[in-house]
XYZ file of C-alpha atoms in Angstrom:
375
model
C -15.964 21.185 8.770
C -12.242 20.693 8.872
C -10.517 21.992 5.841
C -6.999 22.044 4.568
C -6.203 24.759 7.057
C -6.841 22.551 10.102
C -5.931 19.034 8.925
C -2.179 18.667 8.518
C 0.220 15.761 8.001
C 3.953 15.645 8.581
C 6.606 15.461 5.857
C 7.569 11.944 6.960
C 3.960 10.809 6.688
C 3.704 12.375 3.227
C 6.823 10.511 2.074
C 5.465 7.202 3.385
C 2.088 7.766 1.712
C 3.818 8.676 -1.547
C 6.064 5.596 -1.625
C 3.277 3.165 -0.663
C 0.930 4.828 -3.180
C 3.437 4.529 -6.033
C 4.243 0.882 -5.291
C 0.568 0.068 -4.595
C -1.046 -1.907 -7.399
C 2.041 -1.713 -9.647
C 3.772 -4.663 -7.992
C 0.544 -6.647 -8.043
C -0.170 -6.501 -11.784
C 3.525 -6.706 -12.692
C 6.087 -4.082 -13.649
C 6.442 -3.584 -17.430
C 5.809 -7.235 -18.383
C 5.793 -6.449 -22.121
C 9.380 -5.168 -21.906
C 10.472 -8.669 -20.783
C 14.114 -8.759 -19.646
C 14.383 -4.997 -20.235
C 11.586 -4.132 -17.802
C 14.036 -2.512 -15.374
C 15.219 -0.168 -18.144
C 11.627 0.789 -18.934
C 11.081 1.674 -15.264
C 14.204 3.854 -15.177
C 13.176 5.675 -18.376
C 9.688 6.306 -16.997
C 11.212 7.420 -13.674
C 13.074 10.204 -15.487
C 9.753 11.382 -16.920
C 8.204 10.968 -13.481
C 10.624 13.534 -12.052
C 9.487 16.028 -14.713
C 5.804 15.428 -13.931
C 6.344 15.586 -10.173
C 8.345 18.809 -10.494
C 5.406 20.364 -12.347
C 2.963 19.222 -9.659
C 5.248 20.535 -6.894
C 5.553 23.900 -8.653
C 1.765 24.183 -8.614
C 1.558 23.138 -4.947
C 4.238 25.683 -4.041
C 2.431 28.418 -5.959
C -0.862 27.532 -4.274
C 0.652 27.966 -0.800
C -1.920 25.707 0.879
C -4.509 25.710 -1.915
C -5.350 22.346 -3.436
C -5.753 21.480 -7.122
C -9.417 22.501 -7.273
C -8.759 25.854 -5.619
C -5.887 26.543 -8.010
C -8.200 26.134 -10.985
C -10.623 28.563 -9.332
C -7.758 30.971 -8.740
C -7.045 31.070 -12.481
C -10.430 30.346 -14.106
C -12.907 31.782 -11.551
C -15.431 29.676 -9.639
C -17.673 28.970 -12.638
C -14.756 28.132 -14.887
C -13.257 25.784 -12.309
C -16.453 23.829 -11.567
C -16.528 21.772 -14.811
C -12.832 20.925 -14.397
C -13.409 19.967 -10.761
C -16.281 17.654 -11.725
C -14.063 15.961 -14.328
C -11.271 15.448 -11.784
C -13.757 14.071 -9.238
C -14.878 11.516 -11.820
C -11.266 10.648 -12.635
C -10.135 10.172 -9.028
C -13.195 8.139 -8.032
C -12.955 6.017 -11.180
C -9.292 5.268 -10.409
C -10.300 4.344 -6.837
C -12.699 1.827 -8.346
C -10.022 0.493 -10.722
C -7.573 -0.195 -7.875
C -10.439 -1.669 -5.837
C -11.106 -4.087 -8.683
C -7.423 -5.096 -8.656
C -7.772 -5.941 -4.986
C -11.029 -7.863 -5.513
C -9.469 -9.986 -8.269
C -6.395 -10.687 -6.121
C -8.477 -11.922 -3.185
C -10.865 -13.833 -5.425
C -7.977 -15.633 -7.149
C -5.585 -16.280 -4.277
C -7.467 -16.298 -0.970
C -11.272 -16.187 -1.096
C -12.455 -17.837 -4.314
C -15.843 -18.705 -2.780
C -16.548 -15.293 -1.222
C -18.915 -12.896 -3.035
C -17.050 -10.015 -4.672
C -19.739 -7.651 -3.392
C -18.877 -8.510 0.218
C -15.149 -7.898 -0.395
C -15.749 -4.606 -2.208
C -18.147 -3.056 0.309
C -16.160 -4.195 3.351
C -12.897 -2.798 1.996
C -14.246 0.588 0.861
C -16.321 1.153 4.009
C -13.221 0.641 6.175
C -11.457 3.286 4.058
C -14.472 5.612 4.271
C -14.488 5.267 8.082
C -10.762 6.053 8.349
C -11.130 9.131 6.136
C -14.214 10.168 8.105
C -11.978 10.234 11.178
C -9.653 12.565 9.271
C -6.684 12.628 6.949
C -4.360 12.635 9.966
C -5.730 9.196 10.958
C -5.109 7.972 7.422
C -1.514 9.275 7.603
C -0.881 7.566 10.929
C -2.332 4.323 9.549
C 0.126 4.498 6.650
C 2.960 5.022 9.145
C 2.015 1.714 10.767
C 1.691 -0.086 7.410
C 4.888 1.018 5.692
C 7.517 -0.772 7.840
C 5.805 -4.140 7.270
C 5.396 -3.327 3.586
C 9.116 -2.712 3.053
C 10.215 -5.516 5.385
C 8.352 -7.977 3.186
C 10.418 -7.074 0.112
C 13.642 -7.445 2.068
C 12.538 -10.810 3.493
C 11.485 -12.053 0.057
C 14.865 -11.088 -1.427
C 16.810 -12.827 1.361
C 14.739 -16.017 1.106
C 15.028 -16.156 -2.685
C 18.810 -15.737 -2.429
C 19.020 -18.530 0.167
C 16.846 -20.697 -2.077
C 19.050 -19.887 -5.121
C 15.989 -18.936 -7.171
C 17.455 -15.772 -8.704
C 19.131 -16.181 -12.099
C 20.599 -12.970 -13.481
C 21.258 -14.679 -16.821
C 17.516 -14.178 -17.542
C 18.212 -10.443 -17.873
C 20.202 -11.060 -21.036
C 20.281 -10.095 -23.841
C 19.928 -6.417 -23.028
C 18.076 -4.373 -25.676
C 18.006 -7.285 -28.134
C 15.203 -5.532 -30.059
C 16.543 -2.023 -29.503
C 15.034 0.809 -27.476
C 11.623 0.771 -29.170
C 9.869 -1.855 -26.949
C 11.382 -0.291 -23.821
C 10.284 3.262 -24.655
C 6.853 2.056 -25.777
C 6.336 0.436 -22.375
C 7.780 3.414 -20.485
C 5.796 6.127 -22.314
C 3.015 6.516 -21.537
C 2.241 3.271 -19.668
C 4.704 3.290 -16.740
C 4.961 7.083 -16.762
C 1.230 7.396 -16.159
C 0.933 4.225 -14.053
C 2.136 4.722 -11.389
C 4.241 7.908 -11.556
C 1.685 10.288 -13.056
C -0.993 9.136 -10.640
C 0.754 11.268 -8.005
C -1.465 14.103 -9.297
C -3.941 12.787 -6.693
C -1.342 13.304 -3.976
C -1.149 17.050 -4.665
C -4.294 17.303 -2.527
C -2.339 15.859 0.408
C 0.850 17.780 -0.430
C -1.070 21.025 0.058
C -1.825 19.844 3.614
C 1.719 19.048 4.759
C 3.374 20.784 7.701
C 6.209 22.536 5.921
C 7.610 26.013 5.576
C 8.851 26.715 2.073
C 8.476 24.745 -1.156
C 12.119 23.613 -1.310
C 11.744 21.245 1.628
C 8.593 19.669 0.180
C 10.277 19.330 -3.211
C 13.340 17.602 -1.764
C 11.264 15.193 0.304
C 8.983 14.324 -2.626
C 11.937 13.816 -4.961
C 13.408 11.445 -2.375
C 10.061 9.611 -2.160
C 9.919 9.261 -5.948
C 13.510 7.989 -6.028
C 12.691 5.342 -3.395
C 9.559 4.338 -5.321
C 11.511 4.035 -8.562
C 14.204 1.969 -6.857
C 11.623 -0.451 -5.408
C 9.830 -0.820 -8.749
C 13.158 -1.410 -10.524
C 13.999 -4.045 -7.919
C 10.608 -5.745 -8.464
C 11.055 -5.615 -12.253
C 14.447 -7.345 -11.932
C 13.164 -9.827 -9.354
C 10.156 -10.990 -11.374
C 12.303 -11.621 -14.471
C 15.264 -13.268 -12.735
C 12.970 -15.683 -10.886
C 10.193 -16.386 -13.389
C 11.951 -15.836 -16.783
C 10.685 -13.147 -19.206
C 8.181 -15.467 -20.934
C 6.519 -16.526 -17.693
C 6.243 -12.913 -16.518
C 4.211 -12.120 -19.639
C 1.844 -15.039 -19.024
C 1.470 -14.673 -15.240
C -1.562 -12.834 -13.839
C 0.096 -11.832 -10.533
C 3.883 -12.020 -11.044
C 4.906 -11.141 -7.475
C 2.621 -13.831 -6.088
C 4.203 -16.334 -8.483
C 7.696 -15.222 -7.402
C 6.751 -15.901 -3.789
C 5.874 -19.516 -4.666
C 9.534 -20.175 -5.462
C 10.396 -19.633 -1.790
C 11.091 -22.987 -0.154
C 13.519 -22.789 2.767
C 13.210 -25.911 4.900
C 9.893 -26.262 6.712
C 9.900 -22.700 8.015
C 9.381 -20.605 4.885
C 7.451 -21.941 1.936
C 4.480 -20.678 -0.093
C 3.885 -17.533 1.941
C 0.844 -16.662 -0.161
C -1.231 -15.366 2.741
C 1.509 -12.980 3.882
C 2.149 -11.748 0.342
C -1.531 -11.093 -0.343
C -1.958 -9.323 3.003
C 0.986 -6.998 2.361
C -0.146 -6.304 -1.209
C -3.535 -5.382 0.233
C -1.859 -2.832 2.483
C -0.392 -1.110 -0.567
C -3.741 -1.211 -2.361
C -5.437 0.214 0.729
C -3.219 3.325 0.706
C -3.703 3.854 -3.031
C -7.488 3.521 -2.924
C -7.685 5.782 0.149
C -5.529 8.518 -1.428
C -7.507 8.492 -4.697
C -10.790 8.374 -2.797
C -9.741 11.298 -0.588
C -8.780 13.367 -3.646
C -12.242 12.728 -5.083
C -13.964 13.563 -1.780
C -12.108 16.873 -1.527
C -13.408 17.682 -4.985
C -16.972 16.927 -3.892
C -16.345 19.187 -0.889
C -15.143 21.967 -3.206
C -18.136 21.704 -5.544
C -20.796 21.385 -2.842
C -19.324 23.574 -0.109
C -20.099 20.806 2.411
C -17.340 18.995 4.363
C -16.060 15.825 2.695
C -16.973 13.651 5.693
C -20.663 14.084 4.881
C -20.130 12.303 1.548
C -17.692 9.589 2.691
C -20.168 6.689 2.960
C -22.476 7.415 -0.022
C -19.524 8.027 -2.350
C -17.837 4.873 -0.990
C -20.907 2.848 -1.989
C -20.735 4.395 -5.473
C -17.038 3.463 -5.799
C -17.722 -0.117 -4.682
C -20.528 -0.522 -7.218
C -18.348 0.924 -9.984
C -15.508 -1.465 -9.168
C -17.886 -4.423 -9.558
C -19.260 -3.197 -12.899
C -15.982 -2.103 -14.505
C -15.339 -5.220 -16.590
C -16.685 -8.698 -17.209
C -13.511 -10.467 -16.087
C -9.980 -9.749 -14.918
C -8.319 -9.976 -18.349
C -10.760 -7.428 -19.750
C -10.078 -5.228 -16.724
C -6.276 -5.429 -17.196
C -6.473 -4.813 -20.951
C -8.632 -1.747 -20.385
C -6.341 -0.492 -17.613
C -3.091 -0.864 -19.567
C -4.194 -0.171 -23.144
C -7.098 2.302 -22.919
C -6.906 4.249 -19.649
C -3.329 5.607 -20.118
C -4.230 7.329 -23.388
C -7.799 8.501 -22.772
C -7.750 9.271 -19.035
C -4.231 9.455 -17.615
C -2.692 11.729 -20.245
C -5.465 14.382 -20.119
C -5.680 14.484 -16.310
C -2.029 13.907 -15.430
C -0.364 15.906 -18.187
C -2.612 18.099 -20.342
C -4.765 19.779 -17.695
C -1.824 20.398 -15.295
C 0.146 21.958 -18.190
C -2.834 24.199 -18.981
C -3.029 25.149 -15.287
C 0.690 25.990 -15.246
C 0.253 28.223 -18.308
C -2.725 29.952 -16.688
C -0.724 30.553 -13.508
C 2.197 31.983 -15.496
C -0.171 34.210 -17.467
C -1.775 35.443 -14.249
C 1.607 36.196 -12.655
C 2.749 38.003 -15.793
C -0.448 40.087 -16.038
C 0.019 41.250 -12.444
C 3.533 42.621 -12.984
C 2.636 45.903 -14.758
C 0.064 46.683 -12.069
C 2.640 46.130 -9.333
C 5.288 48.312 -10.989
C 2.744 50.967 -11.870
C 1.578 51.118 -8.291
C 5.141 51.748 -7.153
C-alpha cells in the first residue's frame, strides 16, 4: 500500500484544498444568517478563533513530522489507547462526509433535479469521489487544482454582474450592532468557529503529507489559506445581506442561489442557476473528499490494510448515511447548526486536540531528565 511516506502533495495544492474546503458548504447554506446585517462581523470574530485552532493543529502536525492525527495519538497513548480514539474520529469524519453529501443532495433536488431519485445522486457522487481517492491523494490534489480557478472566478463574475445590475445596497448593512455584541458572538462561537474553521482538523491528515521542509513554511501557507477563506466568507456574508436584505437571508434556504437570481444584465447574463449550482458542487466535492479521505486513513490505521481497499464499501456506507440523516432539509439544517456544533464539533475539533497537545507536552517534558542524565 501507499502510505503517507510515498503519497505527497505540494504546498500550493494544500492551500487550494484548504480554501475550497473552508468555503465548501458554508456558502451554500448561508454565512451566519442569524446575525443578520452583522454577519460579516460574526465571520471576522470566528476567524480570529480559527487562527487559534489552526495554530494548535499546525503545532501537532509539526511535532508529528509526517505522522498523521491517528499516529500522534498512538505516539502518546500507545496502540491500544489510540484505537478507541481513532474509531471515534473515523465515525466523526465519515458522518461529516455524509452531512455535506446531504447538503449537496438537497441542493440538486431543489434547484436542478427535482424528479431524480436522491439515491441515484448520492451513490453517483460518492462513487466518483471513491474512485478519485482510489487513484491516490495526488490525483485528488490535482483535481482540486483544476477546480479552484473556476470556483474563484465565479465569485468575481457574480460581484461584477451584481454591480452592473445595481443590485447591491450597502444601506442594508446598517444599523451595525443594533442589539450589541451578544447575537454576533453567539453566532460566531461556536457555530462559525466550528463550521467551517474547526473542520480543518480533517485536513491535518493531508497536511502531514505535504512536500515541505520545516514547520514554519507550512504554518505560513496555512495561515494565508485561512486568511483567504475568511476573506471570501466575509465577502459572501456582505453580499447576501446587501442583495437580499437581512430578513430575506434568514428565510432563504440557499442564500447564494437567491443572490444569483438578481443578476439580469441584458440577454447575456440572467438566472445563472445552472452555473451557480455546478460551482457550488465543486466546493462540496472537495469537502466531502477531504472528510472521506480522513476517515479512510483512520480505517487504514485501525485495520493495517491500505485505505484503497475500503474506498468503495465505505463510500456506500456514507451514501446510505446521507440519505437517512434526516426526514427533510429543514430538520437536517437544524440538526447541523444547533446540535452538531455542541455535541460533535467541540469534542473532536477542540477538546480531543487539546488533550493531545497536553499529552505531547507531558511526553516531551518527561523525556528531558533522561536526555540530560544521559549526557
